[in-house]
Structure formats: C-alpha cells, structure tokens
Amino acid sequence: MKKLSLITFILLMAMNLFSQTTQTQVKDLVSKMTLEEKVGQMTQVTFDVIGKPENENDGFPVDMKKLETAILTYHVGSILNTPYNKAQTVETWNKIISTVQDVSKKTRLQIPVLYGIDAIHGTTYTRGGTLFPQAINMGATFNPELSRAAGAVTAREMKASGMTWNFYPVLDIGRQPLWSRFWETYGEDVHVAAVHGTAYIDGHQGSDYSKPDKAPTCMKHYTGYGFPLNGKDRTPAWIGEKTLREIYLPSFEAAIKAGSPTIMINSGEIDGIPGHANYHLLTEILRDELKFEGIAVSDWEDIVRLYARDKVAASPEEAVKMAVMAGVDMSMVPYNFSFYDILLKLAKNGDVPMSRIDEAVSRILKVKIESGLLRDPYPQKQLISQFANKEATELNLAAARESIVLAKNENQVLPLKKDAKILVTGPTANLLQVLNGGWTVTWQGDDEPLYPQEKQTVLEAVQAASKGTVTYVEGTTFNQSVNIQEAVTKAALNDVILLCLGEKAYCETPGNIENLTLDQAQLDLASALLATGKPVILVLLEGRPRVITPIAEKAQAVVVAMRPGMEGAVALADILFGNYNPDAKLPFSYPRNTNGFSTYDYKPLEVYDGNVVNPLYPFGHGLSYTTFELSGLTLGKKEIKPGEGLEVSVTVKNTGTRAGKESVLIYLNDQAAQVSRPVKQLKAFKKVALAPGESQVVKFKLTDADFSYIGLKNHRIVEPGKFTVFSGTLKDEFTLLP
Ligand code: BGC
C-alpha cells in the first residue's frame, strides 16, 4: 500500500513537473511572438490554399509558393483536409506533411503546423486505411473495447501517414432519425455515446498523446447540432437548457474528463443563437463550468457564416469579433486568409483584447507541445509496417460482426443453409459505399470506383461463403426500377431471396431528405418479391432508419446492417450463414411511422391518455441464434444513503444450443421528481460471452451521478426518493435516503 502511494506520488509529481514545463514553454513562446504570428496560429486553412489545381498536379499536389505564403507570410498554425477531396497514398501524405513541416521549420520560432483530418471511422483520407464500422454500428456493439481498439488503430495509421489531429469522435446524440449525420452518432442514448466516445479517446490518445502512435482527438460538434427540428443538416434546433444539459452536454463532459484536448463547435444554431456566437455555451459552460482548457476550433466556414448566413453580425469584422469573444480559439476559415486580416485589424484597434488572443494562442501551443510536434513534427514512418495490417483487419471484421443487428428471424429462416439457392438483389447488394457511408475515401463516400476493389460487396461475400448457387439481379437503383420483373422471374428458381435495400453513401447537407420512408422503387421491388411467396431476408444498409414497416412485417428476416465498414460484407455473410452468432442491439428506436420518432427514454405523457410509443424495433432490440434468459435482478440494499452507491446484479443464462454474447442493460426510473423524468434511462451495460447452458452473474455499481438529473433550476441535483431498476422484463425498487 505504502509502495503504491509512493509510486502514485512520484507519478503525480512527474505529471505536475511535465505540465509546468509545458506551461513555461507556452509562456516563453507567447512572450516571443508578434501579433501577426499569434493571429496566424489561430488561422486554419484547407489544403486547397496550399495546393496545385488538380489538372496541374505533376505527382505532388503541394504548390510551394502557396505553402510558403501560408506559413511564412500568414503564419498559419493549422491546415486541414486532403488534396482534391480524395484519399492519397501513405507516400504522398508523408511527402505532403514533411514538406509542410520543413517550411514550418523556416519560421522565426519554428512552430510546427497542426495538420487536421476527419479520420472518422479510420484513416478516411489515406488509401487502403483500416475503415471501421461507423459510429452507429459501434454503438450497436455495446462493446466499448472495440471503440478503444479502433481509436488506437486510427491514431497509428494517421501518424504513419503524417497527420496529427483527428476531428473525431462525434459526440452528438442521434435522436433525430431524419438527420443526414445520424450514422455519425453512437445512437440515441447519451450514456452509450459517452461510454464509446471516451473509450475511443482513450485508445486514440493513450495516457500520453505525444507518443509516436498516439494523437489528439477533437470532440464534435459542441453541442445540440444533432437535433435539427426539421431534420435537415445545419438548420435550427430548439433545445431548452434543461434538455441540453440532460442529453446534449454529458457526452462532452465525459470526453473532457477523458482528456480530449480539442473541441469543434456546432455549425447550426439553438434557439436562434448560432453555435459560434454562443458565449454562454462556449465560455460560461465550456470553460467556467466544465473546466475545458483546450482548443475550441470553429467548424467549416462558420465564422464567416455569422455574417454571410445568420446575419447575427452586420459585417465580416463583427463576425470575427463575435466568435473570438464568444470563445472560439481557431477559425477553420478555410479558403483564404480573411480571418487573419480581420483579426489582426481588430486586435490592433483594441476591438479584441490581447489577453483573449494570448489565451487562444496559449491553448493552441499547449496542444502542439503535448502532441509532441515540437520534438518531432514529421510522419512516423516506422509505423507504416503496421498500416492496415492483418490484426487491424481482423479487429475491423470483429467489430463489424458485433455491429450488425438481427431484428427479425421468423421460423429461424436464418442462418441460411450453405447450399441454399440464393437470389441476391437490390441496390445495396453490390456496392462498397453502402457498407461505409460518408467520410470514406471522399467526403461523400459515394465515389465507388475509388474504393479498394479487393474488398467485398455483399454479393461477393455471399458468393464466397456459399456452397450453393448465387444469382444476382440488380432490381432497382436507389430510386428507379431497373429490372424488377427479372428479379421476380429468377426468384421462382431460388430457395430464398436476399433483398438488399437502403441508402447510397452521403454526408452532411447533400444527405438531406424530404421523407424518411424508403424510396418507392425499392418498396416496389420488395412488394413484388414478397408476392412470390419465397422467403425474403431483408438486409438494410443505410445511414438512418428509413421507414420500411409494410415490407418488414412480411419479410421472414430483417437484418439492420447500417454502415458496418470495409469488412462489413464479410461480417454480414458470416451472420447470414451462421458462421457468426449475431449479438448487436439497436442503439436507437427504429421508427414504425414517419410521425413516430419517440426515443426509448420517452416521458410519461407520451403514453398517457391514448398516446402511444410503438417503434418498429425498440432501442436495445437484437436477436441471436441462441436464447438468453435474465433472472435474479438483485439490489445490494433497498435503502441507500447519499454517496453510498447501489450494487446491482443480474444473472444471464444461455438457454439455447449455440455459444453467443449477450449485452445486459440496466435502466433506472426516478419515480417522482421536480421535473418530468423519462420512463427509463440506460445507466450501465455489459456484454458477456456464454457457452450453451452457461450462466453468469453480471455486476454493476450505480452511483449518485446515475441518480441525478437536471432540476427546475437547470442544475444537476440528486434528490431522495424511490427509484425503479429495470433489466429486460425484471424490475426492483430502492429508496435513496435524504
Ligand atoms: C464538418 C465537420 C468536419 C469539418 C472538416 C465540416 O463540414 O461539419 O464535421 O470536421 O467539415 O472537414
């Protein structure tokens, strides 16, 4: 014990010393910097600003003159994005980053550039990188170890390429199924988002993100971005402060505690206040309350938009002043140096105080130092041998397998017999983009020819796994019939129909839709095939839950595969043929109707006086090829004192004939409170692997934080009273004493 506390003491001292040296280094640098150099550090430009036009690219996309202008004349502190909006080879990236940092070495103080990239489900913009299931799938695994491991691989592959800063994880909450970035979230539950987000940060950064294979993360998009009222990207959200604090802040709060040193701001607006002008959120809450000390970076062009779009600023000058004074430290300008010119003028005139500039620059320098950039700003080429290696691909496949939800399996139509005669049809059957979605190789992720052709589509993976015959008919594109009749004719010659529907890849505003119902052409294909009487296995590769109720009710099986990543088709085939026993659960409520967007944590009045909540598949739903039984929900005590916490245990038994994994979910309901409380809220979960007949007691510890909520005065409070604990159909009560 003594030994342990001595080690802890030495460690704490070392950490303290380290942060003191960082602080001294920051102070020293800031004291030597000119105003121009400081304003430059706060400026971030996109690659286009330093790049050659695509048709003039002679093998190396950087324009040296432009690069020198950016770094030597404008002193820019950060660059983002990829040339020509396309993934580049590791070698090209190594050359780009080395060239950029060589120029940064020519600056007076030799401050390296912080190069940022959206490596959102892996190294998006490095060719051949390991591209994991998207966040909505990671949420479905209920296995945060997979997010931790994916974070570690992503950081390593980014650092092998040469980039330092990852604009990830997305900590928005997916409670608006129309939103075109729904799939970028871990789903509708704030606890799931916090658990996966912090695990990812831990894997990506480790305990020291200056290590060669580690890198800083950027939480985004702070906050409330994910809940636009009309479902369209970058449109108004109306979120009261209580709900904001209850649902949209905790994932960021957890990520700040987990040590993410940077945060990107919400591109939209809440209650008429654009994210980038919101002093209350950016300073009073983020800094004063949550004690965040890192960089607040704007999203794309969003400072300009305070004037150009939102008209909350009367001029570009006012927009810059407003954002910087609200708390934005770095502007993703990104196409020019306007922010630099304007901020310089504002600072010279005293319209933005030097203290604010110094504060922002200090935060930026601190992250640069803590990232190890001042020691070594160059690509970590020694990691290239591990780039997309066998272990990373196996991890990716494991994650994909755990992320695909079996939502319906009537008469055990699945798993398929290996020698079954299968008709594969539908617009998502033979494309790689539908497995991956946006931020894959390109921003929209829909440039199919650029995908690594050695990876398998669903059709190819089914062909590879099948010992029978596989016939393919396209049927429809996403929204137009191609040869529905041919699909119907071929169906008669087969045992089973694998109907692959869903959405093309998309992201942000281009992914906006007018209607959540699946496109008519696809519904027509489904109806025609269902009418043949052959069993239909409906596979959904989609970024949000498109409404499919009539066809889902008639299909024998429904597999909600969402965006399972580059190994997703292999994982899906493993599940279809029974080589893997599915164990994912929906991290969102799959709507039955376009007016039925309730989340699982709905309020009592949503089911009162004739109101109903009736999703097609509820949050937490997911079938297996075996069966599990929960029993013996046990509470450590029936009465607990504040601060004491509550032990909860549940026995889970595999009552079927196959080995499998089951996630045990623990929910809580506060029986009476100052404000209306959800009927239940997820507080803990654990996934366990069980052989047939095996059982395990799964233990949890709930704390005061789990019993707390945002009260009438918009602060988090813990009140004495009765609570109900639920797991599956089991429930029990306890009292929290005063
Ligand atoms: C997105 C961000 C992204 C940024 C940089 C924006 O359009 O909203 O999520 O990090 O672009 O690419």
XYZ file of N, CA, C and O in Angstrom, residues 171 219 222-223 241 244-246 248-260 263 279-294 363 710 714-716:
172
model
N -19.742 13.365 -30.821
C -20.451 13.113 -29.558
C -21.868 13.668 -29.604
O -22.522 13.824 -28.570
N -13.398 16.449 -30.017
C -14.820 16.143 -29.800
C -15.640 17.077 -30.684
O -15.301 18.239 -30.831
N -19.935 20.635 -30.684
C -20.418 21.175 -29.412
C -21.409 22.309 -29.620
O -21.028 23.332 -30.155
N -22.610 22.148 -29.196
C -23.421 20.984 -28.910
C -24.858 21.226 -29.361
O -25.235 22.366 -29.586
N -32.563 24.641 -22.022
C -31.308 24.416 -21.295
C -31.333 23.119 -20.472
O -30.334 22.432 -20.354
N -30.758 20.360 -22.888
C -29.382 20.470 -23.359
C -28.421 19.854 -22.335
O -27.542 19.062 -22.666
N -28.646 20.187 -21.092
C -27.760 19.690 -20.037
C -27.980 18.200 -19.761
O -27.063 17.495 -19.361
N -29.189 17.754 -19.979
C -29.511 16.349 -19.682
C -29.030 15.424 -20.813
O -28.519 14.338 -20.569
N -27.520 16.638 -24.226
C -26.508 17.028 -25.217
C -25.169 17.479 -24.628
O -24.213 17.675 -25.369
N -25.108 17.643 -23.333
C -23.826 18.022 -22.716
C -23.026 16.845 -22.151
O -21.795 16.832 -22.252
N -23.698 15.838 -21.551
C -22.916 14.837 -20.806
C -21.866 14.088 -21.629
O -20.803 13.753 -21.095
N -22.106 13.856 -22.914
C -21.092 13.127 -23.687
C -19.831 13.990 -23.808
O -18.707 13.486 -23.777
N -20.001 15.304 -23.929
C -18.843 16.200 -23.991
C -18.161 16.303 -22.627
O -16.935 16.303 -22.533
N -19.000 16.372 -21.615
C -18.468 16.451 -20.253
C -17.569 15.241 -19.979
O -16.455 15.374 -19.458
N -18.053 14.064 -20.367
C -17.283 12.833 -20.149
C -15.998 12.857 -20.973
O -14.934 12.437 -20.499
N -16.080 13.359 -22.199
C -14.903 13.377 -23.080
C -13.861 14.376 -22.583
O -12.662 14.159 -22.731
N -14.324 15.468 -21.992
C -13.377 16.440 -21.418
C -12.638 15.768 -20.265
O -11.414 15.833 -20.170
N -13.405 15.057 -19.441
C -12.767 14.344 -18.312
C -11.793 13.289 -18.832
O -10.770 13.022 -18.218
N -12.122 12.696 -19.980
C -11.248 11.658 -20.545
C -10.010 12.271 -21.202
O -9.142 11.547 -21.680
N -9.962 13.586 -21.280
C -8.730 14.240 -21.729
C -8.677 14.657 -23.181
O -7.603 14.985 -23.687
N -9.815 14.681 -23.877
C -9.748 15.178 -25.258
C -9.385 16.662 -25.205
O -10.049 17.446 -24.536
N -12.017 20.755 -29.250
C -13.469 20.623 -29.426
C -13.895 21.453 -30.638
O -13.383 22.556 -30.851
N -21.797 32.672 -26.421
C -20.886 32.899 -25.288
C -21.255 32.000 -24.101
O -20.389 31.441 -23.426
N -22.538 31.858 -23.871
C -22.996 31.043 -22.738
C -22.466 29.608 -22.856
O -21.915 29.047 -21.899
N -22.604 29.031 -24.052
C -22.133 27.651 -24.235
C -20.612 27.568 -24.329
O -19.998 26.657 -23.784
N -20.019 28.515 -25.068
C -18.584 28.411 -25.365
C -17.694 28.862 -24.212
O -16.554 28.425 -24.109
N -18.190 29.741 -23.401
C -17.347 30.218 -22.292
C -17.948 29.878 -20.935
O -17.313 29.195 -20.131
N -19.180 30.310 -20.694
C -19.731 30.100 -19.348
C -19.847 28.610 -19.008
O -19.496 28.188 -17.921
N -20.345 27.829 -19.970
C -20.479 26.392 -19.657
C -19.169 25.648 -19.935
O -18.631 24.960 -19.066
N -18.642 25.810 -21.156
C -17.467 25.006 -21.547
C -16.240 25.293 -20.675
O -15.556 24.361 -20.235
N -15.971 26.554 -20.443
C -14.745 26.900 -19.699
C -14.997 26.983 -18.191
O -14.310 26.348 -17.412
N -16.013 27.794 -17.822
C -16.187 28.057 -16.393
C -16.725 26.834 -15.655
O -16.262 26.508 -14.567
N -17.682 26.159 -16.275
C -18.278 25.009 -15.573
C -17.535 23.714 -15.839
O -17.207 22.979 -14.925
N -17.313 23.423 -17.133
C -16.723 22.117 -17.465
C -15.200 22.132 -17.389
O -14.563 21.091 -17.516
N -14.636 23.312 -17.200
C -13.185 23.459 -16.998
C -12.369 22.950 -18.187
O -11.260 22.426 -18.020
N -12.916 23.093 -19.371
C -12.175 22.676 -20.561
C -11.056 23.680 -20.836
O -11.284 24.884 -20.871
N -9.837 23.157 -21.033
C -8.691 24.060 -21.191
C -8.101 24.027 -22.594
O -7.125 24.705 -22.873
N -8.699 23.210 -23.462
C -8.076 23.004 -24.770
C -8.540 23.991 -25.835
O -9.060 25.067 -25.539
N -3.558 28.115 -25.715
C -4.244 26.808 -25.818
C -3.748 26.030 -27.033
O -3.536 24.816 -26.969
N -31.318 16.960 -14.105
C -31.295 18.419 -14.173
C -32.637 18.931 -13.636
O -33.688 18.680 -14.233
N -32.235 24.183 -13.553
C -31.286 23.836 -14.617
C -29.920 23.394 -14.113
O -28.929 23.499 -14.831
N -29.892 22.928 -12.868
C -28.641 22.355 -12.368
C -28.850 20.895 -12.031
O -29.957 20.476 -11.707
N -27.735 20.171 -12.069
C -27.821 18.744 -11.758
C -28.020 18.565 -10.259
O -27.277 19.133 -9.455
